JSON list of C-alpha atoms in Angstrom, two decimals:
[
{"chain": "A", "resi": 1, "resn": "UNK", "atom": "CA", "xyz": [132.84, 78.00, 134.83]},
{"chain": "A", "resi": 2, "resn": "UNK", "atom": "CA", "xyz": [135.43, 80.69, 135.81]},
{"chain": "A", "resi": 3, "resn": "UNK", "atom": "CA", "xyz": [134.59, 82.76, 132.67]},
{"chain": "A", "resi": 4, "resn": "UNK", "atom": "CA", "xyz": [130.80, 82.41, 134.00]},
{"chain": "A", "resi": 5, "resn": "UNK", "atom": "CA", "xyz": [131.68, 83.36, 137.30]},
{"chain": "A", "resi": 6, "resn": "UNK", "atom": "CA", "xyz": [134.05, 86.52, 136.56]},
{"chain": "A", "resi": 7, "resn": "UNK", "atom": "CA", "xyz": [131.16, 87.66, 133.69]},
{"chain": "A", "resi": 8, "resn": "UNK", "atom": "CA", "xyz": [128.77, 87.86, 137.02]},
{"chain": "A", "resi": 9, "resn": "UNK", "atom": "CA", "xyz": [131.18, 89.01, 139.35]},
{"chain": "A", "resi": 10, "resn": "UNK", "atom": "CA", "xyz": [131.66, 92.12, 137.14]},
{"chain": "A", "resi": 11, "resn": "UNK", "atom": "CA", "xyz": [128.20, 92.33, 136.66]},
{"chain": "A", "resi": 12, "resn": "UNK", "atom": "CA", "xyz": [127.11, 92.72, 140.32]},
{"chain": "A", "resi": 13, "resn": "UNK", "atom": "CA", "xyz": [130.38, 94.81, 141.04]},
{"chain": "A", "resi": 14, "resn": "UNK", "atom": "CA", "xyz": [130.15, 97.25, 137.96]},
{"chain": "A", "resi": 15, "resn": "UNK", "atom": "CA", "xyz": [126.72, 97.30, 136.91]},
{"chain": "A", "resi": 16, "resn": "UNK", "atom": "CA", "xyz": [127.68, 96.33, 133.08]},
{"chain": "A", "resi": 17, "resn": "UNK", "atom": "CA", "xyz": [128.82, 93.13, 131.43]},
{"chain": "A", "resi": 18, "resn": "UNK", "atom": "CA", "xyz": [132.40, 93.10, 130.52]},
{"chain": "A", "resi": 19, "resn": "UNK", "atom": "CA", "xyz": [132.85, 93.88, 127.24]},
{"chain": "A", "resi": 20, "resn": "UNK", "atom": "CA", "xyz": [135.44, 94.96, 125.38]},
{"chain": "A", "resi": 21, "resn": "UNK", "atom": "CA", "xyz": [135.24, 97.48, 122.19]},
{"chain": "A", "resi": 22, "resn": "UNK", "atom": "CA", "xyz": [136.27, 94.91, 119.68]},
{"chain": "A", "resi": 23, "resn": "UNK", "atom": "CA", "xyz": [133.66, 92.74, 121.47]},
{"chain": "A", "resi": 24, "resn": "UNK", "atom": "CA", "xyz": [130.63, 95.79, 121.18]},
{"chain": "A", "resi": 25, "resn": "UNK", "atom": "CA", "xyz": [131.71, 96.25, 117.61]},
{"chain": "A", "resi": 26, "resn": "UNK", "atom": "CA", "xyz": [131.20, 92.07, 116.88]},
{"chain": "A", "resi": 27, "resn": "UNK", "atom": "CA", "xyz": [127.77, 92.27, 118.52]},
{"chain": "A", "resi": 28, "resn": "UNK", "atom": "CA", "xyz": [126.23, 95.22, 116.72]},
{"chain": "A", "resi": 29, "resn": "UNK", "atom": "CA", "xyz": [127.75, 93.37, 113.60]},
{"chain": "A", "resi": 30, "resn": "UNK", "atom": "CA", "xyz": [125.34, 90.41, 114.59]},
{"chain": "A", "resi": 31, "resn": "UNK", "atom": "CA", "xyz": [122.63, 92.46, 115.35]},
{"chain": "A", "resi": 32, "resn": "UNK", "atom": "CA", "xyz": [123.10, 94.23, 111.84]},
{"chain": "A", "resi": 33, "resn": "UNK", "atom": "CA", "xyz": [123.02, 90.84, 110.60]},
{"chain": "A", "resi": 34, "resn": "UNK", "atom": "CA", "xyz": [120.10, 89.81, 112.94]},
{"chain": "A", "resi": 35, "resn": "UNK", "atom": "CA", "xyz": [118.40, 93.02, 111.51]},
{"chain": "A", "resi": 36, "resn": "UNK", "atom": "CA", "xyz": [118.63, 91.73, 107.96]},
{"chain": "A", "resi": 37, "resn": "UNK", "atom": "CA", "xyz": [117.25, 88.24, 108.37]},
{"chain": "A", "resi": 38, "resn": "UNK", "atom": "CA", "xyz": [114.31, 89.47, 109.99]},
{"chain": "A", "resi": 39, "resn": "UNK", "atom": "CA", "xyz": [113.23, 92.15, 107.37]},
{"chain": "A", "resi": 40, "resn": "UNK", "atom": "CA", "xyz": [114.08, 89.33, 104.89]},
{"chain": "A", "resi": 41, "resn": "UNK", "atom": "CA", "xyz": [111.63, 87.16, 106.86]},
{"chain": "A", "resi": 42, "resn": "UNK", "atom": "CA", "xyz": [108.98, 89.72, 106.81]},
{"chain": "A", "resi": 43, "resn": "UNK", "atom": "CA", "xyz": [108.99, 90.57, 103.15]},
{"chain": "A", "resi": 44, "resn": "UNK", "atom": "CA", "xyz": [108.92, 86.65, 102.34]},
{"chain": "A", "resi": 45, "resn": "UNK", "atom": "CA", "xyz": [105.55, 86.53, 104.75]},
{"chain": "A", "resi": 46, "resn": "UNK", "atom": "CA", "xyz": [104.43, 89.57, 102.79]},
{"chain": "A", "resi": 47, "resn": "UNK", "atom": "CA", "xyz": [104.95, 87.97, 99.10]},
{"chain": "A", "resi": 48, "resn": "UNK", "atom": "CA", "xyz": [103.77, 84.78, 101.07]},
{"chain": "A", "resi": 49, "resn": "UNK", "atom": "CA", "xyz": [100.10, 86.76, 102.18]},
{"chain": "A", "resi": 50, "resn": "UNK", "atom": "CA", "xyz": [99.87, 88.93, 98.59]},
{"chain": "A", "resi": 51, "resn": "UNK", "atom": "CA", "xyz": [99.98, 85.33, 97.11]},
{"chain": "A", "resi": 52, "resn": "UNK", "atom": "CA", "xyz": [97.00, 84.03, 99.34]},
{"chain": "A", "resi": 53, "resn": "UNK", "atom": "CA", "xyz": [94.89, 87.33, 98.62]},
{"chain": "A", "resi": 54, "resn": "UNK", "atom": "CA", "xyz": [95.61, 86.74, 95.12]},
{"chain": "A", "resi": 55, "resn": "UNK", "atom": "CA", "xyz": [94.29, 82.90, 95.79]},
{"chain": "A", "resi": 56, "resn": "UNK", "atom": "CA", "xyz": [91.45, 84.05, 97.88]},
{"chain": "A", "resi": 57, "resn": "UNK", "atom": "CA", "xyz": [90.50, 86.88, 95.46]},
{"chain": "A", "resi": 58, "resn": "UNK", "atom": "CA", "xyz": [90.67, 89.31, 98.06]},
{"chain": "A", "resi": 59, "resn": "UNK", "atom": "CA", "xyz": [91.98, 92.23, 96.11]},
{"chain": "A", "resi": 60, "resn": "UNK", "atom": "CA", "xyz": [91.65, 94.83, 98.38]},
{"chain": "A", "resi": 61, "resn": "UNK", "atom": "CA", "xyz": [93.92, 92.44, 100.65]},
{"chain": "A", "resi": 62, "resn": "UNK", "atom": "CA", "xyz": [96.01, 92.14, 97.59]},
{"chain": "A", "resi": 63, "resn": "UNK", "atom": "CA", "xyz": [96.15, 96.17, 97.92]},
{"chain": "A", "resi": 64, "resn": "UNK", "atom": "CA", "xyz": [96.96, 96.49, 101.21]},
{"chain": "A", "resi": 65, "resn": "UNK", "atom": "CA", "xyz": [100.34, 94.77, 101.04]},
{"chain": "A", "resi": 66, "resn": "UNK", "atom": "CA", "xyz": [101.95, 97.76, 99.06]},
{"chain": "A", "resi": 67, "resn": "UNK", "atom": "CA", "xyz": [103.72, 100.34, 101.08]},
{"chain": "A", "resi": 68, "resn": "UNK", "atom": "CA", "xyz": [102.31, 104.06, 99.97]},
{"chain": "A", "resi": 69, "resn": "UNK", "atom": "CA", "xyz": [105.54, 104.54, 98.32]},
{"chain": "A", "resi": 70, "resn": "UNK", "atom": "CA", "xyz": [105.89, 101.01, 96.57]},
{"chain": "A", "resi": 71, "resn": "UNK", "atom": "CA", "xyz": [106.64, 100.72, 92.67]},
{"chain": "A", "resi": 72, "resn": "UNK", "atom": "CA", "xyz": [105.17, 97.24, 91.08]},
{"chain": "A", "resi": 73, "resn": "UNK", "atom": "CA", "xyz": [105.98, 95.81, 87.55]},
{"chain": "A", "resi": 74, "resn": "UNK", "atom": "CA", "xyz": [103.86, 93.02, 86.97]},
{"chain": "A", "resi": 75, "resn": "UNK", "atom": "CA", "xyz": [105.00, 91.76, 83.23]},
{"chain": "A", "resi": 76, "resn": "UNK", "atom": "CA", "xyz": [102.56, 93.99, 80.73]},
{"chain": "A", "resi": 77, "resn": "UNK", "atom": "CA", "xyz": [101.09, 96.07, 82.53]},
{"chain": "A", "resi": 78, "resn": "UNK", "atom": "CA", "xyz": [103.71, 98.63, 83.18]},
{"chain": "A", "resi": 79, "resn": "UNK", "atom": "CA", "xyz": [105.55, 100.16, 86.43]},
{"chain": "A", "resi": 80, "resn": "UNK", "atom": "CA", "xyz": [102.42, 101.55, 89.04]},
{"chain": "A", "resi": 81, "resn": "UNK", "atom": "CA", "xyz": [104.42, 104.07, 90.71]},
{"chain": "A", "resi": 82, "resn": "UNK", "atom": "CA", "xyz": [102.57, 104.60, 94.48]},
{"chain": "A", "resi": 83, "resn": "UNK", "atom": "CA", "xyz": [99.81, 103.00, 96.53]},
{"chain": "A", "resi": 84, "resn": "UNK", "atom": "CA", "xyz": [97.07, 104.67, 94.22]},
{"chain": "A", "resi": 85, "resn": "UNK", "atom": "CA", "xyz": [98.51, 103.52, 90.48]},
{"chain": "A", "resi": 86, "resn": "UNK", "atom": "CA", "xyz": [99.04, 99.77, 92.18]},
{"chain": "A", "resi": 87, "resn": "UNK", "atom": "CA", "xyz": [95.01, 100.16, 93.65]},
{"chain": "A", "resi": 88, "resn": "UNK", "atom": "CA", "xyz": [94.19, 100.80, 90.38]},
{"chain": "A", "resi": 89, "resn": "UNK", "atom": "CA", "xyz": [96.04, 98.37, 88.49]},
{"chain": "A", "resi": 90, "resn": "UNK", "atom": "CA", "xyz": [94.62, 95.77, 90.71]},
{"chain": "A", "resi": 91, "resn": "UNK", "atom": "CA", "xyz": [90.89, 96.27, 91.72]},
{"chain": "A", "resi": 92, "resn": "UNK", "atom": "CA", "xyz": [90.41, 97.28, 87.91]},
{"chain": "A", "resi": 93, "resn": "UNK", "atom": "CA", "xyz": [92.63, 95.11, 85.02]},
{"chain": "A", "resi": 94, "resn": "UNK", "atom": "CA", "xyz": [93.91, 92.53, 87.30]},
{"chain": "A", "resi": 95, "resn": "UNK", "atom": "CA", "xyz": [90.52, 91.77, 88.92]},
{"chain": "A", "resi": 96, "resn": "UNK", "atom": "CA", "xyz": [88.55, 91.57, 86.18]},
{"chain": "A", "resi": 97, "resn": "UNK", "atom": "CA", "xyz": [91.52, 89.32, 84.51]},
{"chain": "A", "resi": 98, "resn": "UNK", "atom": "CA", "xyz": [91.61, 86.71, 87.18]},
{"chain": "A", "resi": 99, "resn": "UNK", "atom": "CA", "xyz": [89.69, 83.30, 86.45]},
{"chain": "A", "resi": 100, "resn": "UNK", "atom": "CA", "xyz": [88.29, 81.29, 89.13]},
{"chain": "A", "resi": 101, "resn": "UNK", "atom": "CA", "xyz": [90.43, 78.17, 88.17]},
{"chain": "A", "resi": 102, "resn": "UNK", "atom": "CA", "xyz": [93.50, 80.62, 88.43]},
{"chain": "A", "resi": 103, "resn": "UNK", "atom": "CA", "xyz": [96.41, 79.25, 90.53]},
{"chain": "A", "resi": 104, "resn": "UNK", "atom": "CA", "xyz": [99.50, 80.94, 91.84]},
{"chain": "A", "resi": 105, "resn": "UNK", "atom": "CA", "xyz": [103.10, 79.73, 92.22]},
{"chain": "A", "resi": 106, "resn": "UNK", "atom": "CA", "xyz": [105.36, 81.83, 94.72]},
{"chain": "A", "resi": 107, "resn": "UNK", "atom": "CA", "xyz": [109.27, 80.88, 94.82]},
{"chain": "A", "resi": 108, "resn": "UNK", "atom": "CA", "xyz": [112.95, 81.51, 95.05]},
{"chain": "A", "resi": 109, "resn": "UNK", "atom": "CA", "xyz": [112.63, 85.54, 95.84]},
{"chain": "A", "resi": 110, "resn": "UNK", "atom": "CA", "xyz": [115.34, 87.16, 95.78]},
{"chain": "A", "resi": 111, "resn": "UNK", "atom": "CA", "xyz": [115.48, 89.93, 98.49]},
{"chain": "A", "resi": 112, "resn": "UNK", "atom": "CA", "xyz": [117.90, 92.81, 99.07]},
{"chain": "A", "resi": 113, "resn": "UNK", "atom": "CA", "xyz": [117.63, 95.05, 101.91]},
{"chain": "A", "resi": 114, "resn": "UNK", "atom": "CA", "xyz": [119.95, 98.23, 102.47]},
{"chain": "A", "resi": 115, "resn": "UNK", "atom": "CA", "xyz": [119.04, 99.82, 105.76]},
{"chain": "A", "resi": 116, "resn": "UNK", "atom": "CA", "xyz": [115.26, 100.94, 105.65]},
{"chain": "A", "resi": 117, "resn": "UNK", "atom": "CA", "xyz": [114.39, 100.20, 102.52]},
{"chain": "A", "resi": 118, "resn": "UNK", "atom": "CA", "xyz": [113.94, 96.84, 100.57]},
{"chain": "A", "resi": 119, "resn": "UNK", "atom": "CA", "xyz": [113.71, 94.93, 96.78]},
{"chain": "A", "resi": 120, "resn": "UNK", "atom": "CA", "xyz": [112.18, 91.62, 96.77]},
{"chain": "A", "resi": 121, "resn": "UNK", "atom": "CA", "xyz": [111.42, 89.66, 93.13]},
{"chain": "A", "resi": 122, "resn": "UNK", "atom": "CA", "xyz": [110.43, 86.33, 93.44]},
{"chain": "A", "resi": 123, "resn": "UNK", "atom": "CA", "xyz": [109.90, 83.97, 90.85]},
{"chain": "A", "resi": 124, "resn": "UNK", "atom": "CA", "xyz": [106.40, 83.51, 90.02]},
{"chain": "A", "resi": 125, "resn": "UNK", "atom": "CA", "xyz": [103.83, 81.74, 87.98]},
{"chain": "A", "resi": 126, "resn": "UNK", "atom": "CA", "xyz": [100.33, 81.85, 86.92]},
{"chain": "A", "resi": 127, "resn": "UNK", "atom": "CA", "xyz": [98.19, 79.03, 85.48]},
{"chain": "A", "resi": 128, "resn": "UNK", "atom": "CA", "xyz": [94.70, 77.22, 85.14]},
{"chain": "A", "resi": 129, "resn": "UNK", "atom": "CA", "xyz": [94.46, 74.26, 88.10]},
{"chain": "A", "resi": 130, "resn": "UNK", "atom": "CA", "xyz": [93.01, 71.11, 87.06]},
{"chain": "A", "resi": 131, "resn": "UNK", "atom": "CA", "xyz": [92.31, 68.11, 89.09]},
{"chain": "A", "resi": 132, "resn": "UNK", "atom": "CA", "xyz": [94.32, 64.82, 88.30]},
{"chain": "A", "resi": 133, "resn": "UNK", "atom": "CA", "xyz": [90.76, 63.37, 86.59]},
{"chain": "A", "resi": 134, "resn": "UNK", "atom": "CA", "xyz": [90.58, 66.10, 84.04]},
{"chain": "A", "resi": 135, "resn": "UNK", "atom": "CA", "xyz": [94.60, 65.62, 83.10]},
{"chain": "A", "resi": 136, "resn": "UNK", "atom": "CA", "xyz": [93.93, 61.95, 82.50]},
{"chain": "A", "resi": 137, "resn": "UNK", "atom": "CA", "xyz": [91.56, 62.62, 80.11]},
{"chain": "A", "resi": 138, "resn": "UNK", "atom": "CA", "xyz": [92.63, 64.78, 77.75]},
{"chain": "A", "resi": 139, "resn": "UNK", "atom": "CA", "xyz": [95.94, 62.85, 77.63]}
]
């Protein structure tokens, strides 16, 4: 309670919490940190929504979550280098590729940020769904 009470006496008084530079240097450490965890976040819920578009067959959607300087390797087709080679790549070989039965499987990315910019692979799997039924009977 006394550390509570001096932290709001010096507020009032001075204007500015009490803290000291080793303290300031620990916070913008966490916030660094904080920083990290949240881009992390985001480019999970971005792999997380391109893997819903590609469910949905909303290629366009699929499109709009590269940046305009992104670089994509998707196995054999080769590295699409910009927002224009990826647009192609996807609303022409990939689309026309895709079956209806199709089904995605999105895990384990690995993501590495480094101050505004940002890697993310994630382990991932295509294959044809099939009900429980249909697995039964061609066992």
């Amino acid at each position: 309670m006394f550390l509570y009470t001096f932290y709001l006496r010096q507020l009032l008084l001075e204007g500015e919490p009490p803290v000291s530079a080793p303290d300031s240097d620990r916070l913008d450490e966490i916030e660094r940190r904080l920083r990290v965890l949240e881009d992390i976040k985001e480019i999970e819920y971005l792999q997380h929504r391109y893997v819903r578009c590609l469910a949905d067959r909303d290629w366009q959607g699929c499109v709009d979550c590269y940046a305009d300087d992104a670089v994509c390797d998707i196995r054999t087709h080769g590295v699409k280098r910009g927002k224009k080679e990826i647009e192609q790549l996807i609303l022409g070989e990939l689309a026309s590729m895709v079956k209806s039965r199709d089904a995605y499987v999105l895990s384990s990315p690995i993501i590495h940020v480094d101050g505004d910019r940002a890697t993310g692979r994630p382990a991932s799997g295509r294959g044809t769904a099939t009900s429980a039924s249909s697995a039964r009977r061609s066992a």
